[in-house]
């Protein structure tokens, strides 16, 4: 059997692993996740967790039956007696809105801010930053249409970027208006493009009938050349009065708060339940076609899933893509900490005692111990290798007296600490 992980997946590895690049370093992954969590929790977001697999129909409705994700990229879950009714989730929003509706979360004070993180699955063509199992942090706000919520949501993404220390990120902002605006725009596109069908790619020919807006998103160079040549007007020109006022308010808040953004007419979300604000964050280190993260308002989604009308908005970052951006910018992440204290016995009869002292001290800090007796030189070398802050050895003298000589590995300074005071000592160092 080949020891080979499936294509499009990654192992996230511990410190000191051979050939450890930042994008597969578990501590960097945790740093990104913790940073995002801190930012979202400071905004009042509550954690929610949903299953990794869901009913295929939920995902079909939630993501859209006409999207590549649903048509080509689903991992179907087969198990005994129930074939194909479930899929591995490709994103988080549909599950969170399902959980919100199913569990009566409407009774909680609105707007309700929720966040989650975890693996997502899409059977994509694998390339840099495009995996089959990747990880998102996901933020959703349910129960408000206020443009202030849109602006706050975008601000939070910007705050994550800032706290990570990234400088080369650009926010691309758009609005896709209300359903009636989109209908007008789609009619405009159909009329304009109908005369040039023969020049469209096959995918776009197909979209012209069903979902013309998505032609603007086409990856085909021919389609893009045609769009440029015809001088196709952007969706933004077609916003109705209310959507225009909403979009103006969002931009006003962002400008006031110092979040830089570029208006980008190419941001399109073709599905019916998307409303108004849509945005993406981009970074050169990830590639021009791939976003670091993105979000949008989806006031029609809850009803589309069969629930009540509940307005919502949300975003997701791809953790692996944030790691690629950090790597590209050479951002120095904080070095992962080792134990506060490393204890080693000098002789076999004190190994159990050293272990007991370490186990008891763990309620105060991370404490590790040696599983066999070590000579003093080896004990301190081992402590150093584990990046410990302090180290102490326990021989017959320490065992009898109940006092440890605790050595700082940074300065070499030693200090006598009685075993009964060890927890207090460790808490003071924190
Ligand atoms: P989406 O749900 O498609 O809007 O994606 C949200 C974010 O998830 C993107 O901006 C990426 O950061 C990340 N993402 C989406 N698909 C992939 C993938 N196949 N591999 C890695 N990250 C992805």
Coordinates of C-alpha atoms and ligand atoms in Angstrom, one line a residue:
X1 CA 0.0 0.0 0.0
X2 CA 1.4 3.4 -0.9
X3 CA 1.7 5.8 2.0
X4 CA 0.1 8.6 0.1
X5 CA -2.6 11.0 1.1
X6 CA -5.5 11.6 -1.4
X7 CA -4.8 14.1 -4.1
X8 CA -5.8 17.7 -3.2
X9 CA -5.5 17.1 0.6
X10 CA -2.8 18.3 3.0
X11 CA -1.3 17.1 6.2
X12 CA -0.7 19.9 8.8
X13 CA 2.4 19.1 10.6
X14 CA 4.0 19.7 13.9
X15 CA 7.0 21.9 14.6
X16 CA 10.4 20.5 13.7
X17 CA 9.0 18.3 10.9
X18 CA 11.3 17.9 7.9
X19 CA 10.8 20.3 5.0
X20 CA 8.1 22.2 6.9
X21 CA 6.8 25.0 4.7
X22 CA 4.4 27.6 6.3
X23 CA 1.3 26.4 4.4
X24 CA 1.4 23.0 6.1
X25 CA 2.7 24.1 9.5
X26 CA 0.1 23.2 12.1
X27 CA 1.1 26.1 14.4
X28 CA 0.6 28.6 11.5
X29 CA -2.8 27.0 10.8
X30 CA -3.8 27.4 14.4
X31 CA -2.5 31.0 14.5
X32 CA -4.7 31.9 11.6
X33 CA -7.7 30.2 13.0
X34 CA -7.1 31.7 16.5
X35 CA -6.7 35.2 15.0
X36 CA -10.0 34.9 13.1
X37 CA -11.7 33.5 16.2
X38 CA -10.5 36.4 18.4
X39 CA -11.7 39.0 15.9
X40 CA -15.2 37.3 15.5
X41 CA -15.7 36.7 19.2
X42 CA -14.8 40.3 20.0
X43 CA -17.7 41.3 17.6
X44 CA -20.1 39.1 19.6
X45 CA -20.1 36.0 17.4
X46 CA -21.2 32.7 18.9
X47 CA -19.6 29.4 17.9
X48 CA -21.7 26.9 16.0
X49 CA -20.8 23.5 14.7
X50 CA -22.7 21.5 12.1
X51 CA -22.1 18.1 10.5
X52 CA -19.4 17.5 7.8
X53 CA -22.1 15.9 5.7
X54 CA -25.6 17.1 4.8
X55 CA -28.5 16.1 2.7
X56 CA -27.6 16.5 -1.0
X57 CA -30.8 18.5 -1.5
X58 CA -29.9 21.0 1.1
X59 CA -26.5 21.7 -0.6
X60 CA -28.2 21.8 -4.0
X61 CA -30.6 24.4 -2.9
X62 CA -28.1 26.3 -0.7
X63 CA -25.3 26.5 -3.2
X64 CA -27.3 26.4 -6.4
X65 CA -28.1 23.6 -8.8
X66 CA -26.5 25.5 -11.7
X67 CA -23.1 26.1 -10.0
X68 CA -20.0 24.1 -10.8
X69 CA -19.8 23.1 -7.1
X70 CA -23.1 21.2 -7.3
X71 CA -22.8 20.0 -10.9
X72 CA -19.2 18.8 -10.9
X73 CA -17.5 19.0 -7.5
X74 CA -19.6 17.1 -4.9
X75 CA -18.3 14.3 -2.8
X76 CA -21.2 11.9 -2.4
X77 CA -21.3 9.9 0.8
X78 CA -22.3 6.3 0.4
X79 CA -23.1 4.0 3.3
X80 CA -24.9 0.9 4.0
X81 CA -28.6 1.1 3.2
X82 CA -28.6 4.7 2.2
X83 CA -26.9 5.4 -1.1
X84 CA -26.1 8.9 -2.2
X85 CA -28.5 11.0 -0.2
X86 CA -25.7 12.8 1.5
X87 CA -22.7 14.9 0.4
X88 CA -19.7 16.2 2.2
X89 CA -20.3 19.9 2.7
X90 CA -18.6 22.2 0.1
X91 CA -19.2 25.3 2.3
X92 CA -20.7 26.4 5.5
X93 CA -23.5 28.8 4.9
X94 CA -26.3 26.3 3.9
X95 CA -25.6 24.2 7.0
X96 CA -25.6 27.2 9.3
X97 CA -28.9 28.5 7.9
X98 CA -30.4 25.0 8.1
X99 CA -29.3 24.7 11.8
X100 CA -30.6 28.2 12.5
X101 CA -34.1 27.3 11.1
X102 CA -34.2 23.8 12.5
X103 CA -33.2 24.7 16.0
X104 CA -35.4 27.7 16.5
X105 CA -32.4 30.1 16.8
X106 CA -34.8 32.9 15.6
X107 CA -35.8 33.2 19.2
X108 CA -32.3 34.5 20.1
X109 CA -31.7 38.2 20.0
X110 CA -31.3 39.5 16.4
X111 CA -29.0 40.0 14.6
X112 CA -27.5 36.7 15.6
X113 CA -23.8 36.4 14.7
X114 CA -22.4 32.9 14.3
X115 CA -19.0 31.6 13.4
X116 CA -17.5 28.2 12.6
X117 CA -14.5 26.7 11.1
X118 CA -13.6 23.3 9.6
X119 CA -12.9 21.3 6.5
X120 CA -14.9 21.8 3.3
X121 CA -14.8 19.4 0.3
X122 CA -14.9 20.1 -3.4
X123 CA -13.7 17.8 -6.1
X124 CA -11.8 20.5 -8.0
X125 CA -8.9 20.4 -10.4
X126 CA -6.1 20.6 -8.0
X127 CA -3.6 23.4 -8.2
X128 CA -1.8 25.9 -5.9
X129 CA -4.4 27.1 -3.4
X130 CA -7.1 24.9 -4.9
X131 CA -7.6 21.8 -2.8
X132 CA -10.2 19.1 -2.5
X133 CA -10.2 19.3 1.2
X134 CA -9.6 22.8 2.5
X135 CA -10.5 24.7 5.6
X136 CA -12.6 27.8 6.1
X137 CA -13.4 30.2 8.9
X138 CA -16.9 31.2 8.4
X139 CA -18.9 34.1 9.8
X140 CA -22.7 34.6 9.3
X141 CA -25.2 37.2 10.6
X142 CA -28.9 36.3 10.6
X143 CA -31.8 38.5 11.1
X144 CA -30.9 42.0 9.8
X145 CA -31.0 43.8 6.5
X146 CA -29.2 46.9 7.8
X147 CA -26.2 48.1 5.7
X148 CA -24.3 48.7 8.9
X149 CA -24.2 44.9 9.3
X150 CA -22.7 44.5 5.8
X151 CA -20.1 47.1 6.6
X152 CA -19.2 45.5 9.9
X153 CA -18.9 42.1 8.3
X154 CA -16.4 43.4 5.7
X155 CA -14.6 45.3 8.5
X156 CA -14.1 42.1 10.4
X157 CA -12.5 40.4 7.4
X158 CA -10.2 43.4 7.1
X159 CA -9.4 43.2 10.8
X160 CA -8.4 39.6 10.4
X161 CA -6.1 40.5 7.6
X162 CA -4.6 43.3 9.7
X163 CA -4.1 41.2 12.8
X164 CA -2.4 38.6 10.7
X165 CA 0.1 41.2 9.5
X166 CA -0.8 41.0 5.8
X167 CA -0.4 44.2 3.8
X168 CA -1.0 43.2 0.2
X169 CA -4.7 42.5 0.4
X170 CA -7.3 44.2 -1.8
X171 CA -11.0 44.4 -1.1
X172 CA -13.2 44.2 -4.2
X173 CA -16.7 45.4 -3.5
X174 CA -19.8 45.1 -5.6
X175 CA -23.6 44.9 -5.4
X176 CA -25.9 42.6 -7.3
X177 CA -29.0 44.6 -6.4
X178 CA -32.5 43.1 -5.7
X179 CA -34.1 40.3 -7.7
X180 CA -36.0 42.8 -9.9
X181 CA -32.8 44.7 -10.7
X182 CA -31.1 41.4 -11.6
X183 CA -34.0 40.5 -13.9
X184 CA -33.7 43.7 -15.8
X185 CA -29.9 43.2 -16.0
X186 CA -30.3 39.6 -17.2
X187 CA -32.8 40.7 -19.9
X188 CA -30.3 43.4 -21.0
X189 CA -27.5 40.7 -21.2
X190 CA -29.7 38.3 -23.1
X191 CA -30.7 40.9 -25.7
X192 CA -27.1 42.1 -26.1
X193 CA -25.4 38.7 -26.3
X194 CA -28.1 36.9 -28.3
X195 CA -26.6 38.3 -31.6
X196 CA -23.2 36.9 -30.7
X197 CA -24.1 33.4 -29.4
X198 CA -21.8 31.7 -31.8
X199 CA -18.8 33.4 -30.2
X200 CA -19.6 32.3 -26.7
X201 CA -18.0 29.3 -25.1
X202 CA -20.3 26.2 -24.6
X203 CA -20.7 26.8 -20.9
X204 CA -21.7 30.4 -21.6
X205 CA -24.2 29.4 -24.4
X206 CA -25.8 27.3 -21.7
X207 CA -25.8 30.2 -19.2
X208 CA -27.3 32.6 -21.7
X209 CA -30.7 31.0 -21.2
X210 CA -30.6 30.1 -17.6
X211 CA -28.2 32.5 -15.8
X212 CA -26.7 35.2 -18.2
X213 CA -25.0 37.1 -15.3
X214 CA -22.6 34.2 -14.8
X215 CA -21.2 34.7 -18.3
X216 CA -19.4 37.7 -16.8
X217 CA -17.7 35.4 -14.5
X218 CA -16.5 33.1 -17.3
X219 CA -13.0 31.8 -17.3
X220 CA -12.9 31.6 -21.1
X221 CA -10.7 34.2 -22.7
X222 CA -13.0 34.4 -25.7
X223 CA -16.0 35.2 -23.6
X224 CA -14.0 37.9 -21.8
X225 CA -12.8 39.4 -25.1
X226 CA -16.4 39.6 -26.3
X227 CA -17.6 41.2 -23.1
X228 CA -14.9 43.8 -23.4
X229 CA -15.6 44.4 -27.1
X230 CA -19.3 44.9 -26.6
X231 CA -18.7 47.3 -23.7
X232 CA -21.1 45.4 -21.6
X233 CA -22.5 47.6 -18.8
X234 CA -22.0 46.5 -15.2
X235 CA -24.7 45.3 -12.8
X236 CA -24.0 48.4 -10.7
X237 CA -25.6 50.5 -13.5
X238 CA -28.9 48.6 -13.0
X239 CA -29.3 48.9 -9.2
X240 CA -32.8 50.1 -8.2
X241 CA -33.3 53.0 -5.8
X242 CA -33.3 50.9 -2.6
X243 CA -30.3 48.7 -3.5
X244 CA -28.4 51.8 -4.6
X245 CA -29.0 53.6 -1.2
X246 CA -28.0 50.4 0.6
X247 CA -24.8 50.1 -1.3
X248 CA -24.1 53.8 -0.8
X249 CA -24.5 53.4 2.9
X250 CA -22.1 50.4 3.0
X251 CA -19.5 52.3 1.1
X252 CA -19.9 55.3 3.4
X253 CA -19.3 53.3 6.5
X254 CA -16.2 51.6 5.1
X255 CA -14.7 54.9 4.0
X256 CA -15.4 56.4 7.4
X257 CA -13.7 53.4 9.1
X258 CA -10.7 53.5 6.8
X259 CA -11.3 50.2 5.1
X260 CA -9.9 50.6 1.6
X261 CA -11.9 49.0 -1.2
X262 CA -12.2 49.0 -5.0
X263 CA -15.6 48.9 -6.7
X264 CA -15.5 45.8 -8.9
X265 CA -18.3 45.2 -11.4
X266 CA -17.0 41.7 -12.1
X267 CA -18.3 40.4 -8.8
X268 CA -21.4 38.5 -9.7
X269 CA -23.4 36.0 -7.8
X270 CA -25.9 34.5 -10.2
X271 CA -28.2 32.8 -7.7
X272 CA -31.7 34.1 -6.9
X273 CA -31.2 34.3 -3.1
X274 CA -28.2 36.6 -3.2
X275 CA -29.0 40.2 -2.6
X276 CA -27.1 43.4 -2.8
X277 CA -23.6 43.5 -1.2
X278 CA -21.0 41.0 -2.5
X279 CA -17.3 41.2 -2.0
X280 CA -14.0 39.4 -2.3
X281 CA -10.5 39.8 -0.8
X282 CA -7.6 39.2 -3.1
X283 CA -3.9 38.8 -2.7
X284 CA -1.1 38.3 -5.3
X285 CA 0.5 35.4 -3.4
X286 CA -2.6 33.3 -4.1
X287 CA -3.0 34.0 -7.8
X288 CA -5.3 36.5 -9.6
X289 CA -8.2 34.2 -10.1
X290 CA -8.4 32.9 -6.6
X291 CA -9.8 34.9 -3.7
X292 CA -8.5 34.8 -0.2
X293 CA -12.0 35.0 1.0
X294 CA -15.4 36.4 0.0
X295 CA -18.8 37.1 1.2
X296 CA -22.2 38.4 0.4
X297 CA -25.8 39.1 1.5
X298 CA -28.3 36.3 1.0
X299 CA -31.6 37.5 2.2
X300 CA -33.5 35.0 0.0
X301 CA -31.6 31.8 1.2
X302 CA -33.6 30.8 4.3
X303 CA -36.9 30.8 2.3
X304 CA -35.1 29.0 -0.6
X305 CA -34.2 26.2 1.9
X306 CA -37.9 25.9 2.8
X307 CA -37.8 28.1 6.0
X308 CA -39.1 31.5 7.0
X309 CA -37.9 34.7 5.4
X310 CA -34.7 35.5 7.4
X311 CA -32.2 38.0 6.0
X312 CA -28.6 37.0 6.2
X313 CA -25.1 37.9 5.3
X314 CA -21.8 36.0 5.7
X315 CA -18.2 35.5 4.6
X316 CA -15.6 32.8 4.6
X317 CA -11.8 32.9 4.5
X318 CA -9.8 29.9 3.1
X319 CA -7.2 29.2 5.8
X320 CA -4.8 27.5 3.3
X321 CA -5.0 30.6 1.1
X322 CA -4.3 32.9 4.0
X323 CA -1.2 30.8 4.8
X324 CA -0.1 31.1 1.1
X325 CA -0.4 34.9 1.4
X326 CA 1.5 35.0 4.7
X327 CA 4.2 32.9 3.1
X328 CA 4.4 35.1 0.0
X329 CA 4.8 38.2 2.2
X330 CA 7.3 36.5 4.5
X331 CA 5.3 37.5 7.5
X332 CA 7.0 36.3 10.7
X333 CA 4.5 34.5 12.8
X334 CA 5.1 34.2 16.6
X335 CA 7.2 31.2 17.4
X336 CA 5.1 28.5 19.0
X337 CA 5.8 28.2 22.7
X338 CA 7.2 25.1 24.3
X339 CA 6.5 24.0 27.9
X340 CA 6.8 26.4 30.8
X341 CA 8.8 23.8 32.7
X342 CA 10.6 20.6 31.9
X343 CA 11.4 18.2 34.7
X344 CA 13.8 15.3 34.7
X345 CA 14.8 12.8 37.4
X346 CA 18.5 12.1 37.8
X347 CA 18.0 8.5 38.9
X348 CA 15.4 5.8 38.1
X349 CA 13.8 5.8 41.6
X350 CA 12.8 9.5 41.2
X351 CA 11.2 9.2 37.7
X352 CA 7.8 8.6 39.2
X353 CA 8.2 11.5 41.6
X354 CA 9.2 13.9 38.8
X355 CA 6.2 12.7 36.8
X356 CA 3.9 13.3 39.8
X357 CA 5.2 16.9 40.4
X358 CA 4.8 17.6 36.7
X359 CA 1.2 16.2 36.5
X360 CA 0.1 18.3 39.5
X361 CA 1.7 21.4 38.1
X362 CA -0.2 21.1 34.8
X363 CA -3.2 22.8 36.3
X364 CA -1.1 25.9 36.2
X365 CA 0.9 25.6 33.0
X366 CA 2.2 23.3 30.3
X367 CA 4.7 21.0 32.0
X368 CA 6.6 18.1 30.5
X369 CA 8.8 15.5 32.0
X370 CA 11.4 13.0 31.0
X371 CA 10.3 9.4 30.9
X372 CA 13.6 8.0 32.1
X373 CA 16.4 9.3 34.3
X374 CA 18.8 11.8 32.6
X375 CA 22.2 13.2 33.5
X376 CA 21.9 17.0 34.3
X377 CA 23.6 18.0 31.0
X378 CA 21.2 15.8 28.9
X379 CA 18.2 17.0 30.9
X380 CA 19.0 20.7 30.1
X381 CA 19.7 19.9 26.5
X382 CA 16.4 18.0 26.2
X383 CA 14.6 21.0 27.8
X384 CA 16.2 23.3 25.3
X385 CA 15.2 21.1 22.3
X386 CA 11.6 21.2 23.5
X387 CA 11.8 25.1 23.8
X388 CA 11.0 25.0 27.5
X389 CA 11.2 28.2 29.5
X390 CA 12.4 26.6 32.7
X391 CA 13.9 23.3 33.6
X392 CA 14.7 21.5 36.9
X393 CA 16.3 18.2 37.8
X394 CA 15.2 15.9 40.7
X395 CA 17.8 13.8 42.5
X396 CA 17.8 12.4 46.0
X397 CA 18.5 15.8 47.5
X398 CA 15.5 17.5 45.9
X399 CA 13.3 14.5 46.7
X400 CA 14.3 14.6 50.4
X401 CA 14.1 18.5 50.7
X402 CA 11.0 19.1 48.5
X403 CA 12.8 22.1 46.9
X404 CA 13.7 22.4 43.2
X405 CA 16.4 24.5 41.6
X406 CA 14.5 26.0 38.7
X407 CA 16.7 27.2 35.9
X408 CA 15.7 29.8 33.3
X409 CA 16.9 28.5 29.9
X410 CA 17.0 32.0 28.5
X411 CA 19.2 33.6 31.1
X412 CA 20.7 30.6 33.0
X413 CA 19.5 32.1 36.3
X414 CA 18.5 29.6 39.0
X415 CA 16.0 30.0 41.7
X416 CA 14.9 27.7 44.6
X417 CA 11.2 26.9 44.4
X418 CA 9.6 24.5 46.9
X419 CA 7.4 21.8 45.3
X420 CA 4.4 23.2 47.2
X421 CA 5.0 26.6 45.6
X422 CA 5.6 25.3 42.1
X423 CA 2.1 26.1 40.8
X424 CA 2.2 29.6 42.2
X425 CA 5.6 30.1 40.6
X426 CA 4.3 28.9 37.2
X427 CA 1.2 31.1 37.4
X428 CA 3.3 34.1 38.1
X429 CA 5.4 33.5 35.0
X430 CA 2.3 33.3 32.7
Ligands
LIG1 P1 -16.5 30.3 -1.8 O1 -17.3 29.5 -0.8 O2 -16.3 29.6 -3.1 O3 -16.9 31.7 -1.8 O4 -15.0 30.3 -1.1 C1 -14.7 31.0 0.0 C2 -13.2 30.9 0.3 O5 -12.9 29.5 0.5 C3 -12.4 31.3 -1.0 O6 -12.2 32.6 -1.0 C4 -11.1 30.5 -0.7 O7 -10.3 31.2 0.2 C5 -11.6 29.3 0.0 N1 -11.7 28.2 -1.0 C6 -12.7 27.9 -1.9 N2 -12.5 26.8 -2.6 C7 -11.2 26.4 -2.3 C8 -10.4 25.3 -2.7 N3 -10.8 24.4 -3.6 N4 -9.2 25.2 -2.1 C9 -8.8 26.1 -1.2 N5 -9.5 27.1 -0.7 C10 -10.7 27.3 -1.3

